[in-house]
């Protein structure tokens, strides 16, 4: 409310009430007609076929890694590594994502941009963190002890029969704790830091100005037929 007294007006009171938005609200024809062309164009773009999935990619089809998690981590690695190399001259060593960040599976059949939005509905960006060898060892320990199958690419973790660490290879070479590594991930995990458990210590962070979702869509456009399986990137020996 605004005072009606002469002179400069002053705000004397603010009132508000909650307006529920639910199915009881009726569509306004004039507004619906106005937005229809925009909605139709968006649906056309989202539903256009970009690639083909020869089988479903799932989040529960492996004990230590999954086809959907592997697909996501591999996409981030393949699409980001060339960008990071061209901008910094450094090689991307491996990628780590979080299980909860992959929000949907991909079903068998045609794959569209809408699928990318279902898999990654958040505006998360790809970040590259430089980590010391000791920090990478802590990250590996976190992945081993995690109850969820967090996706990664470019690295192999092998456990012995008792579940203890047998070996770690990064880019086909034994893990070297005396050197630093460049790790691709999402800005969400970097910003969460120790509270999320992934990155307790980093040397530097590079934002490659690339949404995770855009990387997925770019990969779909290039791939034609998607390929991902449960493999030996994270296994326990029998």
PDB file of C-alpha atoms in Angstrom:
ATOM      1  CA  UNK A   1       0.000   0.000   0.000  1.00  0.00           C
ATOM      2  CA  UNK A   2       1.125   3.557  -0.728  1.00  0.00           C
ATOM      3  CA  UNK A   3       0.240   6.494   1.498  1.00  0.00           C
ATOM      4  CA  UNK A   4      -2.119   9.131  -0.061  1.00  0.00           C
ATOM      5  CA  UNK A   5      -0.636  11.994   1.965  1.00  0.00           C
ATOM      6  CA  UNK A   6       0.818  14.920   0.079  1.00  0.00           C
ATOM      7  CA  UNK A   7       4.542  14.902  -0.490  1.00  0.00           C
ATOM      8  CA  UNK A   8       6.853  12.017  -1.364  1.00  0.00           C
ATOM      9  CA  UNK A   9       5.030   8.704  -1.428  1.00  0.00           C
ATOM     10  CA  UNK A  10       6.217   6.025   0.964  1.00  0.00           C
ATOM     11  CA  UNK A  11       5.555   2.314   1.040  1.00  0.00           C
ATOM     12  CA  UNK A  12       3.728   1.578   4.243  1.00  0.00           C
ATOM     13  CA  UNK A  13       2.639  -2.022   3.836  1.00  0.00           C
ATOM     14  CA  UNK A  14       3.210  -5.061   1.636  1.00  0.00           C
ATOM     15  CA  UNK A  15       0.620  -7.787   1.329  1.00  0.00           C
ATOM     16  CA  UNK A  16       0.672 -11.021  -0.632  1.00  0.00           C
ATOM     17  CA  UNK A  17      -1.091 -14.308  -1.006  1.00  0.00           C
ATOM     18  CA  UNK A  18      -0.287 -17.641  -2.559  1.00  0.00           C
ATOM     19  CA  UNK A  19      -1.894 -18.379  -5.920  1.00  0.00           C
ATOM     20  CA  UNK A  20      -2.032 -22.137  -6.510  1.00  0.00           C
ATOM     21  CA  UNK A  21      -1.130 -23.306  -9.999  1.00  0.00           C
ATOM     22  CA  UNK A  22      -2.840 -26.629 -10.682  1.00  0.00           C
ATOM     23  CA  UNK A  23      -5.180 -28.458 -13.041  1.00  0.00           C
ATOM     24  CA  UNK A  24      -8.088 -26.249 -12.037  1.00  0.00           C
ATOM     25  CA  UNK A  25      -6.675 -23.381 -14.106  1.00  0.00           C
ATOM     26  CA  UNK A  26      -8.203 -23.222 -17.568  1.00  0.00           C
ATOM     27  CA  UNK A  27      -6.260 -22.523 -20.730  1.00  0.00           C
ATOM     28  CA  UNK A  28      -6.707 -19.076 -22.238  1.00  0.00           C
ATOM     29  CA  UNK A  29      -7.349 -19.475 -25.964  1.00  0.00           C
ATOM     30  CA  UNK A  30      -5.636 -16.254 -26.997  1.00  0.00           C
ATOM     31  CA  UNK A  31      -2.454 -17.143 -25.101  1.00  0.00           C
ATOM     32  CA  UNK A  32      -2.496 -20.741 -26.325  1.00  0.00           C
ATOM     33  CA  UNK A  33      -2.820 -19.553 -29.928  1.00  0.00           C
ATOM     34  CA  UNK A  34       0.028 -17.099 -29.480  1.00  0.00           C
ATOM     35  CA  UNK A  35       2.510 -19.661 -28.100  1.00  0.00           C
ATOM     36  CA  UNK A  36       1.440 -22.582 -30.336  1.00  0.00           C
ATOM     37  CA  UNK A  37       3.947 -21.873 -33.148  1.00  0.00           C
ATOM     38  CA  UNK A  38       6.805 -21.592 -30.650  1.00  0.00           C
ATOM     39  CA  UNK A  39       5.753 -24.762 -28.814  1.00  0.00           C
ATOM     40  CA  UNK A  40       5.402 -26.690 -32.051  1.00  0.00           C
ATOM     41  CA  UNK A  41       8.843 -25.593 -33.235  1.00  0.00           C
ATOM     42  CA  UNK A  42      10.449 -26.541 -29.915  1.00  0.00           C
ATOM     43  CA  UNK A  43       8.806 -29.972 -30.006  1.00  0.00           C
ATOM     44  CA  UNK A  44       9.941 -30.434 -33.600  1.00  0.00           C
ATOM     45  CA  UNK A  45      13.547 -29.702 -32.657  1.00  0.00           C
ATOM     46  CA  UNK A  46      13.479 -31.783 -29.480  1.00  0.00           C
ATOM     47  CA  UNK A  47      11.915 -34.814 -31.141  1.00  0.00           C
ATOM     48  CA  UNK A  48      13.997 -34.907 -34.325  1.00  0.00           C
ATOM     49  CA  UNK A  49      16.094 -38.094 -34.530  1.00  0.00           C
ATOM     50  CA  UNK A  50      19.812 -37.582 -33.886  1.00  0.00           C
ATOM     51  CA  UNK A  51      21.022 -41.153 -33.344  1.00  0.00           C
ATOM     52  CA  UNK A  52      19.887 -44.719 -32.814  1.00  0.00           C
ATOM     53  CA  UNK A  53      20.183 -46.929 -29.726  1.00  0.00           C
ATOM     54  CA  UNK A  54      20.455 -50.618 -30.706  1.00  0.00           C
ATOM     55  CA  UNK A  55      19.582 -51.634 -27.144  1.00  0.00           C
ATOM     56  CA  UNK A  56      18.547 -49.959 -23.873  1.00  0.00           C
ATOM     57  CA  UNK A  57      21.299 -48.238 -21.902  1.00  0.00           C
ATOM     58  CA  UNK A  58      20.608 -48.783 -18.226  1.00  0.00           C
ATOM     59  CA  UNK A  59      21.804 -47.665 -14.802  1.00  0.00           C
ATOM     60  CA  UNK A  60      21.518 -51.038 -13.092  1.00  0.00           C
ATOM     61  CA  UNK A  61      22.887 -53.584 -15.563  1.00  0.00           C
ATOM     62  CA  UNK A  62      26.338 -53.981 -13.995  1.00  0.00           C
ATOM     63  CA  UNK A  63      27.780 -54.568 -10.544  1.00  0.00           C
ATOM     64  CA  UNK A  64      30.597 -51.977 -10.673  1.00  0.00           C
ATOM     65  CA  UNK A  65      29.778 -50.025 -13.854  1.00  0.00           C
ATOM     66  CA  UNK A  66      26.703 -49.640 -16.052  1.00  0.00           C
ATOM     67  CA  UNK A  67      26.060 -49.145 -19.751  1.00  0.00           C
ATOM     68  CA  UNK A  68      24.299 -45.794 -19.221  1.00  0.00           C
ATOM     69  CA  UNK A  69      26.951 -44.508 -16.841  1.00  0.00           C
ATOM     70  CA  UNK A  70      29.707 -45.581 -19.217  1.00  0.00           C
ATOM     71  CA  UNK A  71      27.959 -43.900 -22.143  1.00  0.00           C
ATOM     72  CA  UNK A  72      27.716 -40.617 -20.234  1.00  0.00           C
ATOM     73  CA  UNK A  73      31.308 -40.629 -18.997  1.00  0.00           C
ATOM     74  CA  UNK A  74      32.659 -41.614 -22.419  1.00  0.00           C
ATOM     75  CA  UNK A  75      30.656 -38.843 -24.102  1.00  0.00           C
ATOM     76  CA  UNK A  76      32.053 -36.233 -21.742  1.00  0.00           C
ATOM     77  CA  UNK A  77      35.593 -37.494 -22.304  1.00  0.00           C
ATOM     78  CA  UNK A  78      35.343 -37.699 -26.104  1.00  0.00           C
ATOM     79  CA  UNK A  79      33.662 -34.314 -26.544  1.00  0.00           C
ATOM     80  CA  UNK A  80      35.737 -32.419 -23.978  1.00  0.00           C
ATOM     81  CA  UNK A  81      39.283 -33.731 -24.465  1.00  0.00           C
ATOM     82  CA  UNK A  82      39.891 -31.997 -27.837  1.00  0.00           C
ATOM     83  CA  UNK A  83      38.540 -28.680 -26.517  1.00  0.00           C
ATOM     84  CA  UNK A  84      40.689 -28.822 -23.388  1.00  0.00           C
ATOM     85  CA  UNK A  85      43.764 -29.754 -25.442  1.00  0.00           C
ATOM     86  CA  UNK A  86      43.284 -26.896 -27.922  1.00  0.00           C
ATOM     87  CA  UNK A  87      42.784 -24.303 -25.183  1.00  0.00           C
ATOM     88  CA  UNK A  88      45.418 -25.363 -22.676  1.00  0.00           C
ATOM     89  CA  UNK A  89      47.795 -27.732 -24.451  1.00  0.00           C
ATOM     90  CA  UNK A  90      47.103 -30.311 -21.738  1.00  0.00           C
ATOM     91  CA  UNK A  91      45.629 -33.790 -22.103  1.00  0.00           C
ATOM     92  CA  UNK A  92      42.491 -34.798 -20.277  1.00  0.00           C
ATOM     93  CA  UNK A  93      43.367 -37.870 -18.197  1.00  0.00           C
ATOM     94  CA  UNK A  94      39.984 -39.198 -17.110  1.00  0.00           C
ATOM     95  CA  UNK A  95      36.379 -38.237 -16.368  1.00  0.00           C
ATOM     96  CA  UNK A  96      34.347 -38.823 -13.203  1.00  0.00           C
ATOM     97  CA  UNK A  97      30.627 -38.081 -12.854  1.00  0.00           C
ATOM     98  CA  UNK A  98      28.069 -38.838 -10.168  1.00  0.00           C
ATOM     99  CA  UNK A  99      25.456 -41.562 -10.421  1.00  0.00           C
ATOM    100  CA  UNK A 100      22.669 -39.227  -9.305  1.00  0.00           C
ATOM    101  CA  UNK A 101      23.506 -36.731 -12.034  1.00  0.00           C
ATOM    102  CA  UNK A 102      22.367 -39.155 -14.748  1.00  0.00           C
ATOM    103  CA  UNK A 103      18.622 -38.729 -14.494  1.00  0.00           C
ATOM    104  CA  UNK A 104      17.306 -41.161 -17.083  1.00  0.00           C
ATOM    105  CA  UNK A 105      18.109 -44.227 -19.139  1.00  0.00           C
ATOM    106  CA  UNK A 106      18.015 -44.326 -22.946  1.00  0.00           C
ATOM    107  CA  UNK A 107      15.577 -46.810 -24.419  1.00  0.00           C
ATOM    108  CA  UNK A 108      16.122 -48.830 -27.568  1.00  0.00           C
ATOM    109  CA  UNK A 109      15.213 -47.011 -30.750  1.00  0.00           C
ATOM    110  CA  UNK A 110      15.446 -43.470 -32.044  1.00  0.00           C
ATOM    111  CA  UNK A 111      17.374 -41.018 -29.863  1.00  0.00           C
ATOM    112  CA  UNK A 112      16.546 -37.310 -29.877  1.00  0.00           C
ATOM    113  CA  UNK A 113      17.540 -34.083 -28.189  1.00  0.00           C
ATOM    114  CA  UNK A 114      14.623 -34.630 -25.832  1.00  0.00           C
ATOM    115  CA  UNK A 115      16.424 -37.717 -24.530  1.00  0.00           C
ATOM    116  CA  UNK A 116      19.434 -35.522 -23.743  1.00  0.00           C
ATOM    117  CA  UNK A 117      17.216 -33.205 -21.685  1.00  0.00           C
ATOM    118  CA  UNK A 118      15.769 -36.224 -19.858  1.00  0.00           C
ATOM    119  CA  UNK A 119      19.243 -37.592 -19.090  1.00  0.00           C
ATOM    120  CA  UNK A 120      20.618 -34.190 -18.061  1.00  0.00           C
ATOM    121  CA  UNK A 121      17.817 -31.754 -17.085  1.00  0.00           C
ATOM    122  CA  UNK A 122      20.200 -29.520 -15.126  1.00  0.00           C
ATOM    123  CA  UNK A 123      22.301 -26.640 -16.464  1.00  0.00           C
ATOM    124  CA  UNK A 124      25.516 -28.301 -15.293  1.00  0.00           C
ATOM    125  CA  UNK A 125      28.719 -27.324 -17.049  1.00  0.00           C
ATOM    126  CA  UNK A 126      31.807 -29.390 -17.715  1.00  0.00           C
ATOM    127  CA  UNK A 127      34.811 -28.458 -15.591  1.00  0.00           C
ATOM    128  CA  UNK A 128      38.372 -29.775 -15.662  1.00  0.00           C
ATOM    129  CA  UNK A 129      40.124 -29.986 -12.307  1.00  0.00           C
ATOM    130  CA  UNK A 130      43.825 -30.508 -11.843  1.00  0.00           C
ATOM    131  CA  UNK A 131      44.499 -32.841  -8.931  1.00  0.00           C
ATOM    132  CA  UNK A 132      47.655 -34.038  -7.222  1.00  0.00           C
ATOM    133  CA  UNK A 133      48.396 -37.746  -7.216  1.00  0.00           C
ATOM    134  CA  UNK A 134      47.504 -38.009  -3.530  1.00  0.00           C
ATOM    135  CA  UNK A 135      44.161 -36.292  -4.157  1.00  0.00           C
ATOM    136  CA  UNK A 136      43.451 -38.690  -7.030  1.00  0.00           C
ATOM    137  CA  UNK A 137      44.185 -41.597  -4.691  1.00  0.00           C
ATOM    138  CA  UNK A 138      41.561 -40.245  -2.283  1.00  0.00           C
ATOM    139  CA  UNK A 139      39.117 -39.941  -5.190  1.00  0.00           C
ATOM    140  CA  UNK A 140      39.794 -43.557  -6.171  1.00  0.00           C
ATOM    141  CA  UNK A 141      39.177 -44.660  -2.572  1.00  0.00           C
ATOM    142  CA  UNK A 142      35.889 -42.752  -2.614  1.00  0.00           C
ATOM    143  CA  UNK A 143      34.797 -44.528  -5.817  1.00  0.00           C
ATOM    144  CA  UNK A 144      35.747 -47.935  -4.405  1.00  0.00           C
ATOM    145  CA  UNK A 145      33.823 -47.417  -1.164  1.00  0.00           C
ATOM    146  CA  UNK A 146      30.790 -45.693  -2.700  1.00  0.00           C
ATOM    147  CA  UNK A 147      27.481 -47.547  -2.573  1.00  0.00           C
ATOM    148  CA  UNK A 148      26.532 -46.157  -5.994  1.00  0.00           C
ATOM    149  CA  UNK A 149      28.172 -46.895  -9.348  1.00  0.00           C
ATOM    150  CA  UNK A 150      29.582 -43.497 -10.200  1.00  0.00           C
ATOM    151  CA  UNK A 151      30.503 -43.293 -13.906  1.00  0.00           C
ATOM    152  CA  UNK A 152      34.068 -42.709 -15.036  1.00  0.00           C
ATOM    153  CA  UNK A 153      36.044 -42.925 -18.268  1.00  0.00           C
ATOM    154  CA  UNK A 154      39.745 -43.147 -19.107  1.00  0.00           C
ATOM    155  CA  UNK A 155      40.574 -45.071 -15.950  1.00  0.00           C
ATOM    156  CA  UNK A 156      40.446 -48.714 -14.857  1.00  0.00           C
ATOM    157  CA  UNK A 157      40.078 -49.844 -11.253  1.00  0.00           C
ATOM    158  CA  UNK A 158      40.648 -53.519 -10.403  1.00  0.00           C
ATOM    159  CA  UNK A 159      39.850 -54.980  -6.986  1.00  0.00           C
ATOM    160  CA  UNK A 160      41.084 -58.321  -5.652  1.00  0.00           C
ATOM    161  CA  UNK A 161      38.830 -61.117  -4.448  1.00  0.00           C
ATOM    162  CA  UNK A 162      38.505 -59.515  -1.020  1.00  0.00           C
ATOM    163  CA  UNK A 163      37.554 -56.118  -2.433  1.00  0.00           C
ATOM    164  CA  UNK A 164      40.902 -54.447  -1.800  1.00  0.00           C
ATOM    165  CA  UNK A 165      42.575 -52.365  -4.485  1.00  0.00           C
ATOM    166  CA  UNK A 166      44.579 -54.501  -6.909  1.00  0.00           C
ATOM    167  CA  UNK A 167      45.540 -51.920  -9.557  1.00  0.00           C
ATOM    168  CA  UNK A 168      44.648 -48.580 -11.149  1.00  0.00           C
ATOM    169  CA  UNK A 169      45.438 -47.643 -14.736  1.00  0.00           C
ATOM    170  CA  UNK A 170      44.852 -44.192 -16.184  1.00  0.00           C
ATOM    171  CA  UNK A 171      45.004 -43.916 -19.958  1.00  0.00           C
ATOM    172  CA  UNK A 172      46.454 -47.413 -20.048  1.00  0.00           C
ATOM    173  CA  UNK A 173      49.347 -46.557 -17.709  1.00  0.00           C
ATOM    174  CA  UNK A 174      49.769 -47.441 -14.013  1.00  0.00           C
ATOM    175  CA  UNK A 175      48.585 -44.733 -11.652  1.00  0.00           C
ATOM    176  CA  UNK A 176      51.502 -42.491 -10.639  1.00  0.00           C
ATOM    177  CA  UNK A 177      50.975 -40.740  -7.308  1.00  0.00           C
ATOM    178  CA  UNK A 178      53.953 -38.432  -7.921  1.00  0.00           C
ATOM    179  CA  UNK A 179      52.271 -36.544 -10.777  1.00  0.00           C
ATOM    180  CA  UNK A 180      49.121 -34.475 -11.165  1.00  0.00           C
ATOM    181  CA  UNK A 181      46.111 -35.403 -13.302  1.00  0.00           C
ATOM    182  CA  UNK A 182      43.461 -33.463 -15.214  1.00  0.00           C
ATOM    183  CA  UNK A 183      39.990 -34.777 -14.408  1.00  0.00           C
ATOM    184  CA  UNK A 184      36.804 -33.918 -16.288  1.00  0.00           C
ATOM    185  CA  UNK A 185      33.624 -33.613 -14.266  1.00  0.00           C
ATOM    186  CA  UNK A 186      30.630 -31.320 -13.676  1.00  0.00           C
ATOM    187  CA  UNK A 187      30.767 -27.928 -12.016  1.00  0.00           C
ATOM    188  CA  UNK A 188      28.183 -29.253  -9.530  1.00  0.00           C
ATOM    189  CA  UNK A 189      30.676 -31.755  -8.120  1.00  0.00           C
ATOM    190  CA  UNK A 190      33.476 -29.188  -8.073  1.00  0.00           C
ATOM    191  CA  UNK A 191      31.380 -26.611  -6.235  1.00  0.00           C
ATOM    192  CA  UNK A 192      30.134 -29.243  -3.783  1.00  0.00           C
ATOM    193  CA  UNK A 193      33.690 -30.267  -2.997  1.00  0.00           C
ATOM    194  CA  UNK A 194      34.202 -32.316   0.174  1.00  0.00           C
ATOM    195  CA  UNK A 195      30.496 -32.056   1.086  1.00  0.00           C
ATOM    196  CA  UNK A 196      29.720 -34.326  -1.881  1.00  0.00           C
ATOM    197  CA  UNK A 197      32.813 -36.474  -1.444  1.00  0.00           C
ATOM    198  CA  UNK A 198      34.378 -36.282  -4.888  1.00  0.00           C
ATOM    199  CA  UNK A 199      36.953 -33.510  -4.751  1.00  0.00           C
ATOM    200  CA  UNK A 200      38.564 -32.768  -1.405  1.00  0.00           C
ATOM    201  CA  UNK A 201      41.526 -30.957  -2.898  1.00  0.00           C
ATOM    202  CA  UNK A 202      42.238 -29.445  -6.320  1.00  0.00           C
ATOM    203  CA  UNK A 203      45.140 -27.486  -7.791  1.00  0.00           C
ATOM    204  CA  UNK A 204      43.201 -25.577 -10.444  1.00  0.00           C
ATOM    205  CA  UNK A 205      39.844 -25.573 -12.250  1.00  0.00           C
ATOM    206  CA  UNK A 206      39.180 -24.857 -15.926  1.00  0.00           C
ATOM    207  CA  UNK A 207      35.685 -24.043 -17.181  1.00  0.00           C
ATOM    208  CA  UNK A 208      35.483 -25.144 -20.821  1.00  0.00           C
ATOM    209  CA  UNK A 209      32.189 -23.255 -21.373  1.00  0.00           C
ATOM    210  CA  UNK A 210      30.349 -26.438 -22.298  1.00  0.00           C
ATOM    211  CA  UNK A 211      27.068 -27.662 -20.887  1.00  0.00           C
ATOM    212  CA  UNK A 212      26.954 -31.381 -20.170  1.00  0.00           C
ATOM    213  CA  UNK A 213      23.689 -31.557 -22.089  1.00  0.00           C
ATOM    214  CA  UNK A 214      25.206 -29.878 -25.130  1.00  0.00           C
ATOM    215  CA  UNK A 215      28.051 -32.394 -25.103  1.00  0.00           C
ATOM    216  CA  UNK A 216      25.475 -35.190 -25.129  1.00  0.00           C
ATOM    217  CA  UNK A 217      23.553 -33.636 -28.036  1.00  0.00           C
ATOM    218  CA  UNK A 218      26.759 -33.021 -29.998  1.00  0.00           C
ATOM    219  CA  UNK A 219      27.736 -36.651 -29.521  1.00  0.00           C
ATOM    220  CA  UNK A 220      24.308 -37.886 -30.609  1.00  0.00           C
ATOM    221  CA  UNK A 221      24.640 -35.892 -33.824  1.00  0.00           C
ATOM    222  CA  UNK A 222      28.038 -37.431 -34.590  1.00  0.00           C
ATOM    223  CA  UNK A 223      27.463 -41.001 -33.457  1.00  0.00           C
ATOM    224  CA  UNK A 224      24.658 -42.272 -35.713  1.00  0.00           C
ATOM    225  CA  UNK A 225      24.493 -45.481 -33.618  1.00  0.00           C
ATOM    226  CA  UNK A 226      25.221 -45.307 -29.889  1.00  0.00           C
ATOM    227  CA  UNK A 227      27.495 -47.890 -28.332  1.00  0.00           C
ATOM    228  CA  UNK A 228      28.054 -48.604 -24.640  1.00  0.00           C
ATOM    229  CA  UNK A 229      28.417 -51.781 -22.600  1.00  0.00           C
ATOM    230  CA  UNK A 230      29.208 -52.927 -19.087  1.00  0.00           C
ATOM    231  CA  UNK A 231      32.963 -53.492 -19.359  1.00  0.00           C
ATOM    232  CA  UNK A 232      36.117 -54.010 -17.309  1.00  0.00           C
ATOM    233  CA  UNK A 233      36.791 -50.376 -16.342  1.00  0.00           C
ATOM    234  CA  UNK A 234      35.780 -51.215 -12.773  1.00  0.00           C
ATOM    235  CA  UNK A 235      35.857 -54.882 -11.783  1.00  0.00           C
ATOM    236  CA  UNK A 236      36.511 -57.221  -8.896  1.00  0.00           C
ATOM    237  CA  UNK A 237      38.502 -60.386  -9.560  1.00  0.00           C
ATOM    238  CA  UNK A 238      36.794 -63.706  -8.881  1.00  0.00           C
TER     239      UNK A 238
END
